[in-house]
C-alpha positions as semicolon CSV with decimal commas, in nm:
position;residue;x (nm);y (nm);z (nm)
1;M;0,837;-4,937;-1,705
2;S;0,831;-4,507;-1,660
3;D;0,511;-4,401;-1,567
4;F;0,540;-4,158;-1,849
5;L;0,495;-4,467;-2,090
6;Q;0,132;-4,496;-1,926
7;R;0,001;-4,172;-1,998
8;T;-0,256;-4,111;-2,240
9;S;-0,036;-3,757;-2,355
10;L;0,236;-3,545;-2,245
11;T;0,261;-3,186;-2,241
12;P;0,622;-3,086;-2,195
13;I;0,675;-2,738;-2,008
14;P;0,941;-2,456;-2,185
15;V;1,264;-2,428;-2,072
16;Q;1,387;-2,138;-1,969
17;H;1,788;-2,253;-1,918
18;P;2,044;-2,426;-2,130
19;L;1,979;-2,808;-2,074
20;R;2,283;-2,949;-1,903
21;G;2,387;-3,303;-1,791
22;R;2,524;-3,666;-1,883
23;L;2,319;-3,949;-1,982
24;T;2,353;-4,265;-2,134
25;L;2,201;-4,378;-2,429
26;P;2,008;-4,705;-2,497
27;G;2,229;-4,984;-2,720
28;S;2,179;-4,949;-3,104
29;K;1,772;-5,102;-3,205
30;S;1,958;-5,171;-3,539
31;I;2,244;-5,331;-3,397
32;T;2,057;-5,541;-3,107
33;N;1,837;-5,693;-3,368
34;R;2,116;-5,810;-3,608
35;A;2,334;-5,940;-3,323
36;L;2,013;-6,139;-3,136
37;L;1,963;-6,303;-3,510
38;L;2,308;-6,412;-3,579
39;A;2,356;-6,518;-3,249
40;A;2,039;-6,778;-3,269
41;L;2,182;-6,883;-3,585
42;A;2,539;-6,964;-3,427
43;R;2,588;-7,284;-3,231
44;G;2,695;-7,225;-2,893
45;T;2,651;-6,909;-2,596
46;S;2,689;-6,575;-2,794
47;R;2,746;-6,250;-2,501
48;L;2,567;-5,975;-2,654
49;S;2,649;-5,639;-2,407
50;G;2,490;-5,266;-2,403
51;A;2,216;-5,416;-2,608
52;L;1,876;-5,211;-2,633
53;K;1,578;-5,381;-2,419
54;S;1,268;-5,223;-2,599
55;A;0,958;-5,354;-2,767
56;D;1,143;-5,407;-3,087
57;T;1,378;-5,611;-2,947
58;H;1,123;-5,764;-2,685
59;W;0,940;-5,919;-3,020
60;M;1,251;-6,022;-3,183
61;A;1,355;-6,225;-2,891
62;Q;1,065;-6,358;-2,816
63;A;1,029;-6,483;-3,199
64;L;1,348;-6,632;-3,145
65;R;1,272;-6,850;-2,839
66;A;0,938;-6,965;-3,015
67;M;1,186;-7,135;-3,255
68;G;1,395;-7,311;-3,002
69;V;1,713;-7,081;-2,926
70;T;1,724;-7,024;-2,555
71;V;1,775;-6,633;-2,492
72;E;1,840;-6,508;-2,173
73;E;1,838;-6,148;-2,010
74;P;2,091;-6,142;-1,696
75;S;2,071;-5,743;-1,693
76;A;1,922;-5,426;-1,851
77;D;2,142;-5,404;-2,110
78;S;2,229;-5,781;-2,201
79;F;2,164;-6,106;-2,377
80;V;2,285;-6,451;-2,356
81;V;2,199;-6,674;-2,641
82;H;2,212;-7,001;-2,651
83;S;2,180;-7,173;-2,991
84;E;2,219;-7,534;-3,165
85;G;2,287;-7,316;-3,489
86;R;1,947;-7,341;-3,609
87;L;1,606;-7,212;-3,598
88;V;1,297;-7,474;-3,568
89;A;0,955;-7,421;-3,715
90;A;0,730;-7,230;-3,459
91;Q;0,410;-7,377;-3,339
92;E;0,229;-7,039;-3,346
93;P;0,228;-6,754;-3,563
94;L;0,497;-6,535;-3,490
95;F;0,385;-6,202;-3,363
96;L;0,634;-5,897;-3,421
97;G;0,434;-5,620;-3,318
98;N;0,537;-5,351;-3,563
99;A;0,923;-5,446;-3,550
100;G;1,046;-5,378;-3,927
101;T;1,345;-5,526;-3,842
102;A;1,281;-5,855;-3,685
103;M;0,991;-5,900;-3,990
104;R;1,235;-5,838;-4,269
105;F;1,516;-6,062;-4,097
106;L;1,328;-6,338;-3,965
107;T;1,123;-6,342;-4,307
108;A;1,468;-6,440;-4,480
109;A;1,605;-6,646;-4,194
110;V;1,320;-6,891;-4,183
111;A;1,404;-6,968;-4,498
112;N;1,638;-7,213;-4,379
113;V;1,350;-7,346;-4,118
114;E;1,240;-7,733;-4,198
115;G;0,873;-7,673;-4,198
116;Q;0,605;-7,372;-4,228
117;V;0,635;-7,057;-4,059
118;V;0,389;-6,785;-4,031
119;L;0,504;-6,411;-3,914
120;D;0,269;-6,101;-3,830
121;G;0,211;-5,810;-3,650
122;D;-0,002;-5,535;-3,550
123;E;-0,210;-5,341;-3,746
124;H;0,094;-5,100;-3,839
125;M;0,281;-5,396;-3,947
126;R;0,013;-5,522;-4,162
127;K;0,039;-5,157;-4,367
128;R;0,425;-5,193;-4,411
129;P;0,554;-5,317;-4,763
130;I;0,758;-5,660;-4,785
131;E;0,675;-5,754;-5,137
132;P;1,042;-5,697;-5,261
133;L;1,184;-5,961;-5,044
134;V;0,918;-6,207;-5,060
135;Q;0,971;-6,203;-5,476
136;A;1,368;-6,231;-5,388
137;L;1,299;-6,577;-5,207
138;R;1,030;-6,694;-5,445
139;A;1,251;-6,669;-5,726
140;L;1,499;-6,870;-5,544
141;G;1,221;-7,159;-5,564
142;L;1,103;-7,103;-5,168
143;E;0,733;-7,128;-5,098
144;I;0,646;-6,791;-4,963
145;S;0,325;-6,546;-4,964
146;A;0,237;-6,225;-4,817
147;S;-0,101;-6,078;-4,754
148;G;-0,159;-5,817;-5,074
149;A;0,232;-5,727;-5,038
150;C;0,274;-5,671;-4,656
151;P;0,230;-5,891;-4,367
152;P;0,120;-6,147;-4,268
153;V;0,383;-6,396;-4,406
154;T;0,352;-6,738;-4,452
155;V;0,696;-6,951;-4,518
156;Q;0,738;-7,309;-4,623
157;G;1,117;-7,334;-4,526
158;A;1,290;-7,607;-4,708
159;G;1,548;-7,675;-4,425
160;C;1,787;-7,475;-4,639
161;L;1,786;-7,191;-4,867
162;R;1,939;-7,281;-5,186
163;G;2,243;-7,094;-5,292
164;G;2,278;-6,909;-5,601
165;R;2,232;-6,570;-5,713
166;I;1,970;-6,314;-5,556
167;E;1,828;-6,042;-5,679
168;I;1,644;-5,805;-5,511
169;D;1,513;-5,426;-5,495
170;G;1,626;-5,225;-5,227
171;G;1,475;-4,911;-5,305
172;L;1,237;-4,917;-5,012
173;S;1,436;-5,044;-4,726
174;S;1,789;-5,175;-4,714
175;Q;1,648;-5,436;-4,438
176;Y;1,543;-5,637;-4,755
177;V;1,944;-5,673;-4,866
178;S;2,039;-5,685;-4,476
179;A;1,759;-5,982;-4,459
180;L;1,925;-6,165;-4,753
181;L;2,296;-6,112;-4,665
182;M;2,255;-6,253;-4,331
183;A;2,010;-6,568;-4,420
184;A;2,277;-6,622;-4,714
185;A;2,542;-6,762;-4,499
186;C;2,330;-7,079;-4,355
187;A;2,231;-7,142;-4,777
188;E;2,319;-7,471;-4,899
189;G;2,595;-7,298;-5,114
190;P;2,739;-6,995;-5,195
191;C;2,535;-6,730;-5,268
192;E;2,525;-6,402;-5,465
193;V;2,298;-6,098;-5,344
194;A;2,241;-5,836;-5,605
195;L;2,077;-5,536;-5,605
196;L;1,831;-5,477;-5,871
197;G;1,896;-5,098;-6,015
198;S;2,112;-4,885;-5,812
199;E;1,911;-4,741;-5,588
200;I;1,906;-4,871;-5,187
201;G;1,789;-4,737;-4,841
202;A;2,012;-4,596;-4,623
203;R;2,350;-4,790;-4,735
204;G;2,528;-4,715;-4,400
205;Y;2,307;-4,988;-4,260
206;I;2,450;-5,292;-4,486
207;D;2,777;-5,213;-4,375
208;L;2,660;-5,278;-4,015
209;T;2,487;-5,610;-4,127
210;L;2,819;-5,697;-4,260
211;A;2,995;-5,597;-4,009
212;A;2,783;-5,820;-3,756
213;M;2,821;-6,100;-3,991
214;R;3,180;-6,127;-3,994
215;A;3,175;-6,092;-3,601
216;F;2,970;-6,385;-3,593
217;G;3,244;-6,558;-3,816
218;A;3,092;-6,529;-4,182
219;E;3,315;-6,478;-4,497
220;V;3,132;-6,188;-4,725
221;E;3,345;-6,037;-5,000
222;Q;3,177;-5,740;-5,150
223;L;3,227;-5,781;-5,574
224;D;3,091;-5,388;-5,618
225;A;2,880;-5,188;-5,531
226;A;2,571;-5,344;-5,556
227;T;2,681;-5,729;-5,508
228;W;2,797;-5,944;-5,243
229;R;2,908;-6,262;-5,219
230;I;2,852;-6,479;-4,905
231;L;2,987;-6,807;-4,858
232;P;2,804;-7,098;-4,692
233;T;2,997;-7,073;-4,319
234;G;2,740;-7,030;-4,093
235;Y;2,797;-6,852;-3,777
236;R;3,005;-6,911;-3,444
237;A;2,847;-6,817;-3,154
238;C;3,076;-6,501;-3,007
239;D;3,088;-6,208;-2,746
240;F;2,965;-5,914;-2,905
241;V;2,944;-5,543;-2,776
242;I;2,686;-5,319;-2,913
243;E;2,723;-4,937;-2,987
244;P;2,490;-4,673;-2,833
245;D;2,177;-4,620;-3,050
246;A;2,282;-4,294;-3,301
247;S;1,918;-4,199;-3,409
248;A;1,875;-4,144;-3,023
249;A;2,143;-3,943;-2,984
250;T;1,974;-3,714;-3,300
251;Y;1,713;-3,593;-3,022
252;L;1,959;-3,504;-2,771
253;W;2,201;-3,330;-2,990
254;A;1,957;-3,130;-3,150
255;A;1,786;-3,031;-2,765
256;E;2,136;-2,950;-2,680
257;A;2,144;-2,684;-3,054
258;L;1,794;-2,543;-2,937
259;T;1,897;-2,505;-2,592
260;G;2,261;-2,384;-2,595
261;G;2,303;-2,672;-2,353
262;A;2,584;-2,940;-2,300
263;I;2,492;-3,271;-2,296
264;D;2,756;-3,509;-2,260
265;L;2,622;-3,874;-2,420
266;G;2,961;-4,027;-2,341
267;V;3,010;-4,109;-2,684
268;P;3,194;-3,857;-2,932
269;A;2,958;-3,850;-3,304
270;D;3,259;-3,954;-3,499
271;A;3,284;-4,266;-3,296
272;F;2,942;-4,396;-3,406
273;I;2,914;-4,651;-3,718
274;Q;2,576;-4,597;-3,758
275;P;2,440;-4,356;-4,057
276;D;2,185;-4,151;-3,832
277;A;2,564;-4,035;-3,680
278;R;2,567;-3,781;-3,986
279;A;2,291;-3,595;-3,886
280;K;2,558;-3,427;-3,607
281;A;2,707;-3,218;-3,872
282;V;2,377;-3,106;-3,996
283;I;2,250;-2,983;-3,621
284;D;2,571;-2,838;-3,553
285;A;2,480;-2,579;-3,808
286;F;2,189;-2,463;-3,664
287;P;2,017;-2,219;-3,683
288;E;2,237;-2,193;-4,023
289;M;2,136;-2,545;-4,128
290;P;2,167;-2,558;-4,534
291;A;1,877;-2,476;-4,729
292;V;1,863;-2,831;-4,860
293;I;1,938;-3,173;-4,675
294;D;1,923;-3,502;-4,871
295;G;1,785;-3,762;-4,614
296;S;1,842;-4,045;-4,789
297;Q;2,145;-4,199;-4,587
298;M;2,047;-4,094;-4,267
299;Q;1,629;-4,155;-4,269
300;D;1,603;-4,199;-3,907
301;A;1,711;-3,863;-3,812
302;I;1,492;-3,685;-4,054
303;P;1,194;-3,639;-3,791
304;T;1,469;-3,465;-3,575
305;L;1,607;-3,243;-3,838
306;A;1,254;-3,157;-3,951
307;V;1,177;-3,049;-3,595
308;L;1,479;-2,845;-3,564
309;A;1,465;-2,717;-3,875
310;A;1,132;-2,533;-3,782
311;F;1,310;-2,260;-3,594
312;N;1,587;-2,247;-3,838
313;R;1,686;-1,894;-3,996
314;T;1,568;-1,997;-4,331
315;P;1,342;-2,289;-4,476
316;V;1,484;-2,618;-4,517
317;R;1,382;-2,852;-4,808
318;F;1,459;-3,248;-4,700
319;T;1,486;-3,425;-5,042
320;G;1,552;-3,806;-5,048
321;I;1,312;-3,935;-4,833
322;A;1,013;-4,113;-5,005
323;N;1,119;-4,407;-4,837
324;L;0,994;-4,241;-4,528
325;R;0,648;-4,249;-4,643
326;V;0,664;-4,674;-4,530
327;K;0,815;-4,638;-4,224
328;E;0,594;-4,685;-3,885
329;C;0,391;-4,449;-4,084
330;D;0,416;-4,214;-4,339
331;R;0,676;-3,991;-4,203
332;V;0,674;-3,712;-4,491
333;A;0,306;-3,711;-4,438
334;A;0,318;-3,680;-4,056
335;L;0,591;-3,412;-4,015
336;A;0,406;-3,170;-4,241
337;T;0,074;-3,222;-4,070
338;E;0,186;-3,175;-3,742
339;L;0,453;-2,886;-3,817
340;S;0,139;-2,706;-3,994
341;R;-0,039;-2,812;-3,686
342;I;0,172;-2,567;-3,467
343;R;0,149;-2,296;-3,715
344;P;-0,059;-2,314;-4,015
345;G;0,194;-2,389;-4,341
346;L;0,542;-2,449;-4,141
347;G;0,542;-2,799;-4,290
348;I;0,459;-2,863;-4,661
349;E;0,481;-3,183;-4,881
350;E;0,580;-3,114;-5,241
351;G;0,621;-3,445;-5,393
352;D;0,806;-3,642;-5,195
353;D;0,991;-3,347;-5,044
354;L;0,949;-3,180;-4,740
355;L;0,961;-2,796;-4,676
356;V;0,986;-2,668;-4,379
357;A;0,870;-2,288;-4,349
358;S;1,153;-2,198;-4,048
359;D;1,019;-1,941;-3,818
360;P;1,280;-1,831;-3,519
361;S;0,986;-1,652;-3,391
362;L;0,790;-1,944;-3,252
363;V;1,035;-1,989;-2,988
364;G;0,858;-1,843;-2,634
365;Q;0,501;-1,842;-2,845
366;H;0,199;-2,017;-2,674
367;L;0,058;-2,229;-2,948
368;P;-0,174;-2,464;-2,797
369;A;-0,178;-2,779;-3,026
370;R;-0,225;-3,170;-2,994
371;I;0,046;-3,348;-3,157
372;E;-0,078;-3,712;-3,337
373;T;0,258;-3,927;-3,309
374;Y;0,030;-4,194;-3,500
375;A;0,198;-4,493;-3,305
376;D;0,574;-4,367;-3,434
377;H;0,809;-4,316;-3,173
378;R;1,012;-4,091;-3,417
379;I;0,711;-3,883;-3,448
380;A;0,663;-3,834;-3,037
381;M;1,022;-3,756;-2,974
382;S;1,120;-3,500;-3,233
383;F;0,802;-3,309;-3,131
384;A;0,865;-3,325;-2,802
385;L;1,219;-3,102;-2,925
386;A;0,930;-2,810;-3,023
387;A;0,770;-2,799;-2,722
388;L;1,094;-2,748;-2,543
389;K;1,084;-2,401;-2,675
390;I;0,702;-2,385;-2,756
391;E;0,411;-2,341;-2,489
392;G;0,111;-2,555;-2,484
393;L;0,218;-2,871;-2,744
394;E;0,080;-3,165;-2,572
395;I;0,259;-3,506;-2,700
396;L;-0,049;-3,769;-2,789
397;D;0,046;-4,156;-2,712
398;P;0,376;-4,121;-2,512
399;G;0,468;-4,476;-2,455
400;C;0,527;-4,489;-2,832
401;V;0,851;-4,439;-2,753
402;A;0,901;-4,753;-2,589
403;K;0,959;-4,894;-2,926
404;T;1,299;-4,806;-2,911
405;Y;1,372;-4,573;-2,649
406;P;1,160;-4,687;-2,299
407;G;1,346;-4,420;-2,110
408;Y;1,313;-4,123;-2,347
409;W;1,138;-3,889;-2,131
410;D;1,290;-4,029;-1,784
411;A;1,590;-3,868;-2,002
412;L;1,493;-3,525;-2,062
413;Q;1,354;-3,460;-1,685
414;A;1,690;-3,564;-1,567
415;L;1,807;-3,260;-1,745
416;G;1,578;-3,035;-1,609
417;V;1,253;-3,100;-1,818
418;R;0,927;-3,071;-1,669
419;Y;0,565;-3,203;-1,775
420;R;0,207;-3,136;-1,721
């Protein structure tokens, strides 16, 4: 484990040169946790390569082991999953840290378990909403309850999810929809998963889910923009390659833009299928970023873009980001608060929008500030970008990046960034 993850704070020293070099990105967290679950639901042996090893994927793998699946880790970027094609009830509550994908995906998946399963997490997870998913599963006749509309969740599995129509409000998170889609292939009959209303969190993540399901043998038909039909095929074991993490790439693309550097990540932006890769076009416009940026379909990239916008030539308003309030922390509030800690009024909440009052003169200034990260990896990684150009920014709890990018501080160091 990197020594940087053990520190209580980290103060990057502003760079006086373009950041240049070649880095290998970690695997996609979103795809890794989908593939781990699907491999666990497939009979046989699946080999997952290019995988992410981080806190989020650790908790998913541990939960699957607790439910009778053999999960081996033969290398730093691979898993080998041996399964009988079904999960069994765990003897103890499943602890999932603050891994939202693991919590949401498993809540639906354990509906196919025979017996009771309790899913829990840390203090931050216990504040993250899951009621829309609970309500959708309860409407299918499942006995399920959550504590105050958030985890812990108790599921009384009936051995097999009942087929039929499942309606879900995906406005808060597309993960609810993905959870139902993946579980539906193991139901006793065909299922239709239908959105209540047209709003949904980043729709591109549904496409990730469908692609992974089909790779493991599922048969899914999209009936219209808000409805999918899933046949009860179950899943087949396979070898699956996971692409690099586009959300992680955004920090390095932004570091490149801020410093006038050239960072080779080994994969072009247009090769990603993850929705956060859309941020590259916005980053390429720096320091003439658009006056209004709709973040609804690249939500995890917004912290990166918001910090980059602090150095833009003109102010930037971020819209469509209400869902950021129910991530690892309230990211809208966190971004506004920490930007304004650097310079009062730099970040402003206006309803659910975030206005960044850009100021290129911040570059080179000595503005001592202790940046609170709220145990949120994306807040820590994005504000490290500001520290590349502003002296005196101390990033608290740098170890929180282990959630998705344990090697982040080492990667910046490899490019020439130094720390105090």
